[in-house]
mmCIF file of C-alpha atoms and ligand atoms in Angstrom:
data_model
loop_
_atom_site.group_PDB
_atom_site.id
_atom_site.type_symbol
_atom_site.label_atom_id
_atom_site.label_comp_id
_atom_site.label_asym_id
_atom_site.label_seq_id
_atom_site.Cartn_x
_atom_site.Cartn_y
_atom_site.Cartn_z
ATOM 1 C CA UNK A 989 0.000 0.000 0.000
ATOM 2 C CA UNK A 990 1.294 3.460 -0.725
ATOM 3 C CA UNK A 991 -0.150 6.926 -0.677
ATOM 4 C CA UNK A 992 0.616 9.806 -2.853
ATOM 5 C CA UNK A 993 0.467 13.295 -1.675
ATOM 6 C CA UNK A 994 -2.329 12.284 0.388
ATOM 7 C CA UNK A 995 -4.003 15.627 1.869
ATOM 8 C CA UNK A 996 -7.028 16.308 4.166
ATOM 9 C CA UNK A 997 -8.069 19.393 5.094
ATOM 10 C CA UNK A 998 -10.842 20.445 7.511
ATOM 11 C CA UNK A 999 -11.157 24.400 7.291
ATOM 12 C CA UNK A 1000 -8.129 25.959 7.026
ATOM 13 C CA UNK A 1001 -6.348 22.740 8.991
ATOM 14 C CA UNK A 1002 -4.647 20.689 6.630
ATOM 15 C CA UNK A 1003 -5.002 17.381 9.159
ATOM 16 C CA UNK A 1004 -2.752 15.536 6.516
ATOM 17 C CA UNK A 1005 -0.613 17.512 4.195
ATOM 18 C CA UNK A 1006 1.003 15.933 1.188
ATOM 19 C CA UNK A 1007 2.134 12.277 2.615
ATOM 20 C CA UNK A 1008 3.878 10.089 0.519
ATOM 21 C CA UNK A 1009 3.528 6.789 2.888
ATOM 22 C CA UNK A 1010 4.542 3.578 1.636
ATOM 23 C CA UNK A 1011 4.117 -0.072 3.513
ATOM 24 C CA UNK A 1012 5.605 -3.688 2.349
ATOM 25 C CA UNK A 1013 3.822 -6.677 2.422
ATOM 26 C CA UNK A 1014 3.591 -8.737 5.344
ATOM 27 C CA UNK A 1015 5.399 -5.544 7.703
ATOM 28 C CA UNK A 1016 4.667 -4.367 10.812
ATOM 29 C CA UNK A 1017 4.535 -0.541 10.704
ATOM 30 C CA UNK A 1018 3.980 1.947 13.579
ATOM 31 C CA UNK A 1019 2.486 5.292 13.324
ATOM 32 C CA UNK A 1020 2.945 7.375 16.082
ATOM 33 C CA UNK A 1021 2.998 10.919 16.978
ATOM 34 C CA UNK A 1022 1.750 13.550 19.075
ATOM 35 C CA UNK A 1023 -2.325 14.441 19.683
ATOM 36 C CA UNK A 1024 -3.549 15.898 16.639
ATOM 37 C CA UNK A 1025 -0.977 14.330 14.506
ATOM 38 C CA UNK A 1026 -3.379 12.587 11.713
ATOM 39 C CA UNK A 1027 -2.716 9.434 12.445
ATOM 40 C CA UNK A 1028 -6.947 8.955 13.296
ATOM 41 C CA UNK A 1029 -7.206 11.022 10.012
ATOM 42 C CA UNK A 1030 -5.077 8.693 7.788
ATOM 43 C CA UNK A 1031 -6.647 5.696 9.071
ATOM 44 C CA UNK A 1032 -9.881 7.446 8.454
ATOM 45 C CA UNK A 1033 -8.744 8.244 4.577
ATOM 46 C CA UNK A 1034 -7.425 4.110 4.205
ATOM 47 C CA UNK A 1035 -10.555 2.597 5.651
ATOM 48 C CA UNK A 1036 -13.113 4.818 3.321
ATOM 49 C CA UNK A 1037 -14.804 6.667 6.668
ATOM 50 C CA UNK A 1038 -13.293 10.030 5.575
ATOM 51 C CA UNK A 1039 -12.338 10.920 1.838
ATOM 52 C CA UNK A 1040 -9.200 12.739 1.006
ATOM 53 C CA UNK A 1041 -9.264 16.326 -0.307
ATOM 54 C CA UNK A 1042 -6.334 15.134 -2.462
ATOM 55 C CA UNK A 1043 -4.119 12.487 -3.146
ATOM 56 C CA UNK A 1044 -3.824 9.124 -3.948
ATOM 57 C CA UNK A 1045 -4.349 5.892 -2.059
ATOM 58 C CA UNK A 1046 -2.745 2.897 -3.663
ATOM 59 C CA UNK A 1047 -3.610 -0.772 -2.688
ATOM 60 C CA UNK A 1048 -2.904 -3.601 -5.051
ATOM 61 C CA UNK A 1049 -2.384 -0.857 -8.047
ATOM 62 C CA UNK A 1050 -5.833 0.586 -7.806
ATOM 63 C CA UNK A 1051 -6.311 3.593 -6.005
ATOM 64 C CA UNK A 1052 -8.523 3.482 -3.747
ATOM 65 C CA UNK A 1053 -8.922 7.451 -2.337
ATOM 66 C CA UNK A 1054 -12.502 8.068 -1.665
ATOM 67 C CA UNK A 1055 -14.180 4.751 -2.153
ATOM 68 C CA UNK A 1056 -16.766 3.986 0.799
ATOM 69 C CA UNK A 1057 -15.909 1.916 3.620
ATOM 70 C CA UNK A 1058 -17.926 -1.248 2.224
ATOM 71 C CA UNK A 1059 -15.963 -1.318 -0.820
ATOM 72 C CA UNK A 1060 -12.647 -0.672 0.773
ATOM 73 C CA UNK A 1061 -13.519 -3.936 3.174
ATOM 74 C CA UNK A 1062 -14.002 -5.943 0.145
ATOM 75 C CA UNK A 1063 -10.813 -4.981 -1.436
ATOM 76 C CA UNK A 1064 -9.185 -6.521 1.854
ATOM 77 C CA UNK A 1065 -8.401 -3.160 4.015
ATOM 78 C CA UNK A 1066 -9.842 -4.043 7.677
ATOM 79 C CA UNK A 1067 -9.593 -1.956 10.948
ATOM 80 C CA UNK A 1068 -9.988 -2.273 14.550
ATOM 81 C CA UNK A 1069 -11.780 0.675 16.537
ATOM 82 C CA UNK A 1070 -10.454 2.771 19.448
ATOM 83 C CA UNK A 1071 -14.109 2.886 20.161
ATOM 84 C CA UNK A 1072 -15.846 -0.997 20.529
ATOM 85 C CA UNK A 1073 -17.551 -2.541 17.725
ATOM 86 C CA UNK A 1074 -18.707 -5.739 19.705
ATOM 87 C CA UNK A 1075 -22.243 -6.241 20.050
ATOM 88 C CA UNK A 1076 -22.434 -6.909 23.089
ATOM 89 C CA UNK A 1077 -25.628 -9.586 23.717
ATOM 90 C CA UNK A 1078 -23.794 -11.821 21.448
ATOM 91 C CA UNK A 1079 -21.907 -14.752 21.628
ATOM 92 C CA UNK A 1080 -17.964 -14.738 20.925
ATOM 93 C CA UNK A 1081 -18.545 -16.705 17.993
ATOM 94 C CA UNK A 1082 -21.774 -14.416 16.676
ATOM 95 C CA UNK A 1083 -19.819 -11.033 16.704
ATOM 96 C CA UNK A 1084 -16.715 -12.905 14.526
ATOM 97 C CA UNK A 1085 -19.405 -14.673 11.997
ATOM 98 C CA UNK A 1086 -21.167 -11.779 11.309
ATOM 99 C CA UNK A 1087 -18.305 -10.042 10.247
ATOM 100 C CA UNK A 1088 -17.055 -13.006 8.367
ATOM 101 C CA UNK A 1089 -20.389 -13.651 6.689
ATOM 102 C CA UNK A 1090 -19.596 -9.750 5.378
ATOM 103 C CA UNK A 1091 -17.193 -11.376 2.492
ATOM 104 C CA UNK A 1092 -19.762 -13.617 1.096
ATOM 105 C CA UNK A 1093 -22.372 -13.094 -1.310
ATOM 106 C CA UNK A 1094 -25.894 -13.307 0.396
ATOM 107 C CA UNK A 1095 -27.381 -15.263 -2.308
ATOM 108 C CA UNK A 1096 -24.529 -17.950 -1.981
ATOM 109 C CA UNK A 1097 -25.676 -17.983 1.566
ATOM 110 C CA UNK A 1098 -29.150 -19.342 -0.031
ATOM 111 C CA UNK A 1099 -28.441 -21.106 -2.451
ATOM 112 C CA UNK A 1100 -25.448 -23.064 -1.390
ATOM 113 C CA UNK A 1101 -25.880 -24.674 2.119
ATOM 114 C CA UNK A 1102 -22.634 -25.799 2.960
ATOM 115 C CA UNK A 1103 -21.424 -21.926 3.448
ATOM 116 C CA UNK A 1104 -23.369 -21.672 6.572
ATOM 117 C CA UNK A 1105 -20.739 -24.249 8.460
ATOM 118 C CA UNK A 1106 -17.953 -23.250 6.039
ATOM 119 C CA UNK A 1107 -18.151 -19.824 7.914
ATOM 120 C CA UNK A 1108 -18.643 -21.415 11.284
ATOM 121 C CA UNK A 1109 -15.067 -23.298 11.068
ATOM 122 C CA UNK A 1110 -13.861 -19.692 9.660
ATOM 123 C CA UNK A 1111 -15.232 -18.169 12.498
ATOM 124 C CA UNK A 1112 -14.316 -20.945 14.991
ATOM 125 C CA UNK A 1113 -10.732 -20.810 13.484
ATOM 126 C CA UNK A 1114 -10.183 -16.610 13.510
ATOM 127 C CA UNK A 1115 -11.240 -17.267 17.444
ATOM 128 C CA UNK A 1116 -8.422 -19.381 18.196
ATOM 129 C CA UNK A 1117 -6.138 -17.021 16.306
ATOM 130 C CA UNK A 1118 -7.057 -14.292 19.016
ATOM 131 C CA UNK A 1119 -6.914 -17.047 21.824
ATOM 132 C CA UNK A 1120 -10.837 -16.893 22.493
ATOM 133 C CA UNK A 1121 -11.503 -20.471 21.282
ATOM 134 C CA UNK A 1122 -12.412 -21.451 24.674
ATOM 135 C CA UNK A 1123 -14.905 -18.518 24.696
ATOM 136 C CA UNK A 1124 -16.878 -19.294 21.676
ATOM 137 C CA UNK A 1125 -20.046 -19.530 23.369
ATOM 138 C CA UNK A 1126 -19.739 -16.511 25.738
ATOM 139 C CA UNK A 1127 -21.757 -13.314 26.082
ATOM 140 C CA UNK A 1128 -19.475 -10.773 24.293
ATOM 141 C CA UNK A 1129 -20.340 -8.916 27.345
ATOM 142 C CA UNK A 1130 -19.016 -11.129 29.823
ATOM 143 C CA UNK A 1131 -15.304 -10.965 28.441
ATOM 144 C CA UNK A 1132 -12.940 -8.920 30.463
ATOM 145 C CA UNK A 1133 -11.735 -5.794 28.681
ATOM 146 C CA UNK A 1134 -8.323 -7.058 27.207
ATOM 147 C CA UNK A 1135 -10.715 -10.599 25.624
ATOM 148 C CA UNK A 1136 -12.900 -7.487 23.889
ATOM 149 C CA UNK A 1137 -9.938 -5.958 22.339
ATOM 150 C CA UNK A 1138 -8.844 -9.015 20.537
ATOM 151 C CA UNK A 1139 -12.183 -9.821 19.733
ATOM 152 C CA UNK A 1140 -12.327 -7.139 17.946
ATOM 153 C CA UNK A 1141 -9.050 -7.571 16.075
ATOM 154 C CA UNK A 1142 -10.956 -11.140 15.290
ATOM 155 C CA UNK A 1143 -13.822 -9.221 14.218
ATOM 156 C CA UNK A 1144 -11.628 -7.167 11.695
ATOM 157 C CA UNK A 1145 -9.445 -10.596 10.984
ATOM 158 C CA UNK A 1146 -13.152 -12.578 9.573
ATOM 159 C CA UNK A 1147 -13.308 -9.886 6.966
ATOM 160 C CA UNK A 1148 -9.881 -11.211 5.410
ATOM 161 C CA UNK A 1149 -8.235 -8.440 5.072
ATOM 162 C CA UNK A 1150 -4.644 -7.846 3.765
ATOM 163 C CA UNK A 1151 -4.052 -4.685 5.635
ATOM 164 C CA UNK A 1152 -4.890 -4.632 9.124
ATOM 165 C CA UNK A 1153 -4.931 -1.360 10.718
ATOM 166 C CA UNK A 1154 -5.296 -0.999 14.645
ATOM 167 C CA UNK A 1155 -5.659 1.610 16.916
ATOM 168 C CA UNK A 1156 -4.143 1.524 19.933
ATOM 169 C CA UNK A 1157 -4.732 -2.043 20.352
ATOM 170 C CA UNK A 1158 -3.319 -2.198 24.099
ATOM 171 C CA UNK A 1159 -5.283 0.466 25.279
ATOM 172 C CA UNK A 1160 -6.423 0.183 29.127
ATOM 173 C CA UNK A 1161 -5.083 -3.618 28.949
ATOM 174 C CA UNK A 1162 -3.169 -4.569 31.700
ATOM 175 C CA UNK A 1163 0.676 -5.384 31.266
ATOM 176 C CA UNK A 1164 0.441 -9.328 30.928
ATOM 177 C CA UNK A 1165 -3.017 -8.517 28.670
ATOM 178 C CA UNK A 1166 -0.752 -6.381 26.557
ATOM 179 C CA UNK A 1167 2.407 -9.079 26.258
ATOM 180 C CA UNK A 1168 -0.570 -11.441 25.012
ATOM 181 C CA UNK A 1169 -1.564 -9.006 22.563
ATOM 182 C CA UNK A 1170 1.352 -8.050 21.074
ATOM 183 C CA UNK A 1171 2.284 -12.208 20.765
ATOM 184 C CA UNK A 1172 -1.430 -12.317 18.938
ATOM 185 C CA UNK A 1173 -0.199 -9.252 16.311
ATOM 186 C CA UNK A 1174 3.045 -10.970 15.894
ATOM 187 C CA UNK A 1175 1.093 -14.290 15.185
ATOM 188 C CA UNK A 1176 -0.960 -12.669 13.071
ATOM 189 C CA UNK A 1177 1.105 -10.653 11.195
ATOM 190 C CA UNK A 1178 3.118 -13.766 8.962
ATOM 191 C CA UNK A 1179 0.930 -13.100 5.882
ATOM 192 C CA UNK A 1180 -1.243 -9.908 6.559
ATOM 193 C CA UNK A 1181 -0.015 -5.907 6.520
ATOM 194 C CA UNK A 1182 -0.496 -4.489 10.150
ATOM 195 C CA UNK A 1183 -0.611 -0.592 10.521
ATOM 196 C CA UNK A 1184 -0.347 0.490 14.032
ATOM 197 C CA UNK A 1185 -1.421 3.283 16.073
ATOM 198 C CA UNK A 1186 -0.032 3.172 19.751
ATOM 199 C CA UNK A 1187 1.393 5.580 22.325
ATOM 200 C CA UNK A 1188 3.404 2.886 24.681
ATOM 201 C CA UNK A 1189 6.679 2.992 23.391
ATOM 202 C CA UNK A 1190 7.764 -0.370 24.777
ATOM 203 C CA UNK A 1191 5.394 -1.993 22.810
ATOM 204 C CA UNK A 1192 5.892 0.314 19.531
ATOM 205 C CA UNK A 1193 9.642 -0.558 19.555
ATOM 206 C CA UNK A 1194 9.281 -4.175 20.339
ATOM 207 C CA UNK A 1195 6.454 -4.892 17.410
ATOM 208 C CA UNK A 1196 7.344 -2.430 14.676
ATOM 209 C CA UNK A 1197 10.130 -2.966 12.244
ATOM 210 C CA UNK A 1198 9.670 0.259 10.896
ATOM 211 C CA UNK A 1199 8.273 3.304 12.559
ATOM 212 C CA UNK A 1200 6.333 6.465 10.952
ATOM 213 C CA UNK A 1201 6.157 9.627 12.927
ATOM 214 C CA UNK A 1202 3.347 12.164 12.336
ATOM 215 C CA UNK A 1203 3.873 15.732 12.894
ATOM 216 C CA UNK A 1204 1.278 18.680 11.971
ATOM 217 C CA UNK A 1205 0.112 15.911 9.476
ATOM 218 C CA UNK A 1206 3.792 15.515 8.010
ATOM 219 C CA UNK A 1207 5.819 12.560 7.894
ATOM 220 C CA UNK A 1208 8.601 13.992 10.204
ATOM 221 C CA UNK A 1209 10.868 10.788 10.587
ATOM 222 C CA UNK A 1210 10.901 7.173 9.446
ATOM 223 C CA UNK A 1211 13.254 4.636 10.289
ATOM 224 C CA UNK A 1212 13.697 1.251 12.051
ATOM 225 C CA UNK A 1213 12.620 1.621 15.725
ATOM 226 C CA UNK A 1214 16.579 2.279 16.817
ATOM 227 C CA UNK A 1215 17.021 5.185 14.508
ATOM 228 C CA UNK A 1216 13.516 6.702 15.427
ATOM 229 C CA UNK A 1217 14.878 6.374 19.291
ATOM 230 C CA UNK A 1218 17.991 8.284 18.117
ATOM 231 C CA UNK A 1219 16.427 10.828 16.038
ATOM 232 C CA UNK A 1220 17.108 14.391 17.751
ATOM 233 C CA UNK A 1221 14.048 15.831 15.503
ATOM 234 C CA UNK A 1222 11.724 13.013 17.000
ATOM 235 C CA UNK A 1223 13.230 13.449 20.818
ATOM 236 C CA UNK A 1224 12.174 16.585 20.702
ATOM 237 C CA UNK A 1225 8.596 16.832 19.288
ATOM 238 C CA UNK A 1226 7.642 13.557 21.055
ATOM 239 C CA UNK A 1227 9.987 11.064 22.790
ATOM 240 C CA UNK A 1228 11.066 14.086 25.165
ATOM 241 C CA UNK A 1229 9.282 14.371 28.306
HETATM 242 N N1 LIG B 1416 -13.829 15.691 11.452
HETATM 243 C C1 LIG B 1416 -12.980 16.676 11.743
HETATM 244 N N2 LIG B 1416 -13.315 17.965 11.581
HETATM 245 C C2 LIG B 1416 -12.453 18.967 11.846
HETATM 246 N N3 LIG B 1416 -11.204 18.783 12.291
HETATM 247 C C3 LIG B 1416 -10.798 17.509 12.497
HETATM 248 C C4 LIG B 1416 -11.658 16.390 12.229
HETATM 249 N N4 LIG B 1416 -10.981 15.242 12.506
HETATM 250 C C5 LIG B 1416 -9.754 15.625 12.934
HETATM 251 N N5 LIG B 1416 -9.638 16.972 12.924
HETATM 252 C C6 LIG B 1416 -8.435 17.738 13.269
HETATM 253 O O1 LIG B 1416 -7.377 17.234 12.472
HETATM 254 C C7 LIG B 1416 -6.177 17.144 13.229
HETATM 255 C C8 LIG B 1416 -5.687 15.709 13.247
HETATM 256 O O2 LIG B 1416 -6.565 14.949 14.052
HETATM 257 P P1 LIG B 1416 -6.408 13.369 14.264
HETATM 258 O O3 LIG B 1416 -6.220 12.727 12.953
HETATM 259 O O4 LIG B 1416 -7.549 12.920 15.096
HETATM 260 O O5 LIG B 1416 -5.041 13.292 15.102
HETATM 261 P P2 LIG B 1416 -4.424 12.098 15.978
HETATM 262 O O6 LIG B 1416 -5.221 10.869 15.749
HETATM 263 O O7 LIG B 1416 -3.007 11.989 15.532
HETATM 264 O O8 LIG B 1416 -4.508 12.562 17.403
HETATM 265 C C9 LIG B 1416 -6.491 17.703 14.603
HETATM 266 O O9 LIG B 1416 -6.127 19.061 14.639
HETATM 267 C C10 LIG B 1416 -7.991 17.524 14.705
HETATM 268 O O10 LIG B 1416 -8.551 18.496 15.565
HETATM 269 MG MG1 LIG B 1417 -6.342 9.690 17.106
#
């Protein structure tokens, strides 16, 4: 995936201005950067909710700038929310269907009956990936905070998607709920694109290979997570405190 002057601007605020952002298969890439950065905005632009103002979004050689979010899904460009997405009186296994049952056709559910327990295994299967096998059958509701976060990653996971992007994925998790986490992206990550949004550094330099730092809706700095550390520009707009 790779943008080309992609540019937003709200009012007079250009949110992203001009960002030439490229990603390789199969990488882990963090975006990080101060409140008000654009790193919401950019996600926003990939995943359809917001279109640019300008600019090009390139996935699999089509752009893709401006399409709505339904389309974008299809094309295989999946996100996890800051905010939940779980419905709640669910099962485990209801919330991950649904969304898997998203890629298929509704007449094929109809006409061929075998899908209906093809997407079951999928479903069952994207569960273990997230570790919630055992919780198939539970209320959404009744899963602690850190099981709802990577329920929704499995939510985003059923849609097949060859970019991933999460936000924050750790938030409010406690620090063995996070190590689990960041194990589950790692697992996850052997054939799939993962863009991430996160403000603990710990877990930004451990995941990442490659880091992105947002400034005023610039890319100020890019590098592996050692030269981002060492960057004096990046110390001082964020890594200073
Ligand atoms: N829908 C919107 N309308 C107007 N301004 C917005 C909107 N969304 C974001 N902004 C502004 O754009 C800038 C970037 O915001 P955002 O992408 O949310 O930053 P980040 O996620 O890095 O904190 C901020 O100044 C924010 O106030
Ligand atoms: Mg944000």
């Amino acid at each position: 995936m790779r943008t080309e002057a992609l540019t937003v601007r709200f009012g007079g605020l250009s949110a992203l201005n001009s960002v030439n952002f490229e990603v390789q298969r199969g990488e882990i890439r963090a975006i990080i950067g101060p409140n008000g950065a654009g790193k919401s905005t950019f996600f926003n632009c990939l995943t359809g909710v917001i279109g640019p103002t300008s600019g090009r979004i390139l996935f699999n050689g089509q752009n893709i700038a401006g399409l709505p979010p339904n389309r974008i899904s299809q094309k295989g460009i999946a996100r996890s929310y800051q905010i939940t997405n779980i419905l709640p009186n669910a099962t485990t296994l209801e919330n991950v269907r649904i969304a898997a049952q998203s890629r298929r056709h509704a007449w094929s559910m109809l006409t061929h009956h075998a899908d209906f327990h093809d997407i079951i295994d999928k479903a069952q299967a994207v569960l273990e990936s997230v570790g919630l096998g055992e919780k198939a059958d539970e209320l959404a509701a009744n899963l602690s905070h850190g099981e709802q976060r990577n329920l929704e990653i499995g939510i985003a996971l059923a849609t097949e998607p060859k970019l991933l992007c999460l936000d924050e994925p750790t938030a409010g998790m406690s620090a063995s709920e996070t190590h689990d986490t960041m194990q589950l992206v790692r697992r996850i990550a052997t054939d799939l694109t993962i863009l991430i949004v996160e403000h603990d550094m710990q877990v930004v330099m451990e995941l990442a290979q490659r880091i992105t730092v947002l400034h005023y809706g610039e890319i100020l700095a890019e590098g592996t997570p050692a030269e981002i550390q060492k960057n004096p520009r990046v110390q001082e707009v964020y890594l200073k405190t």
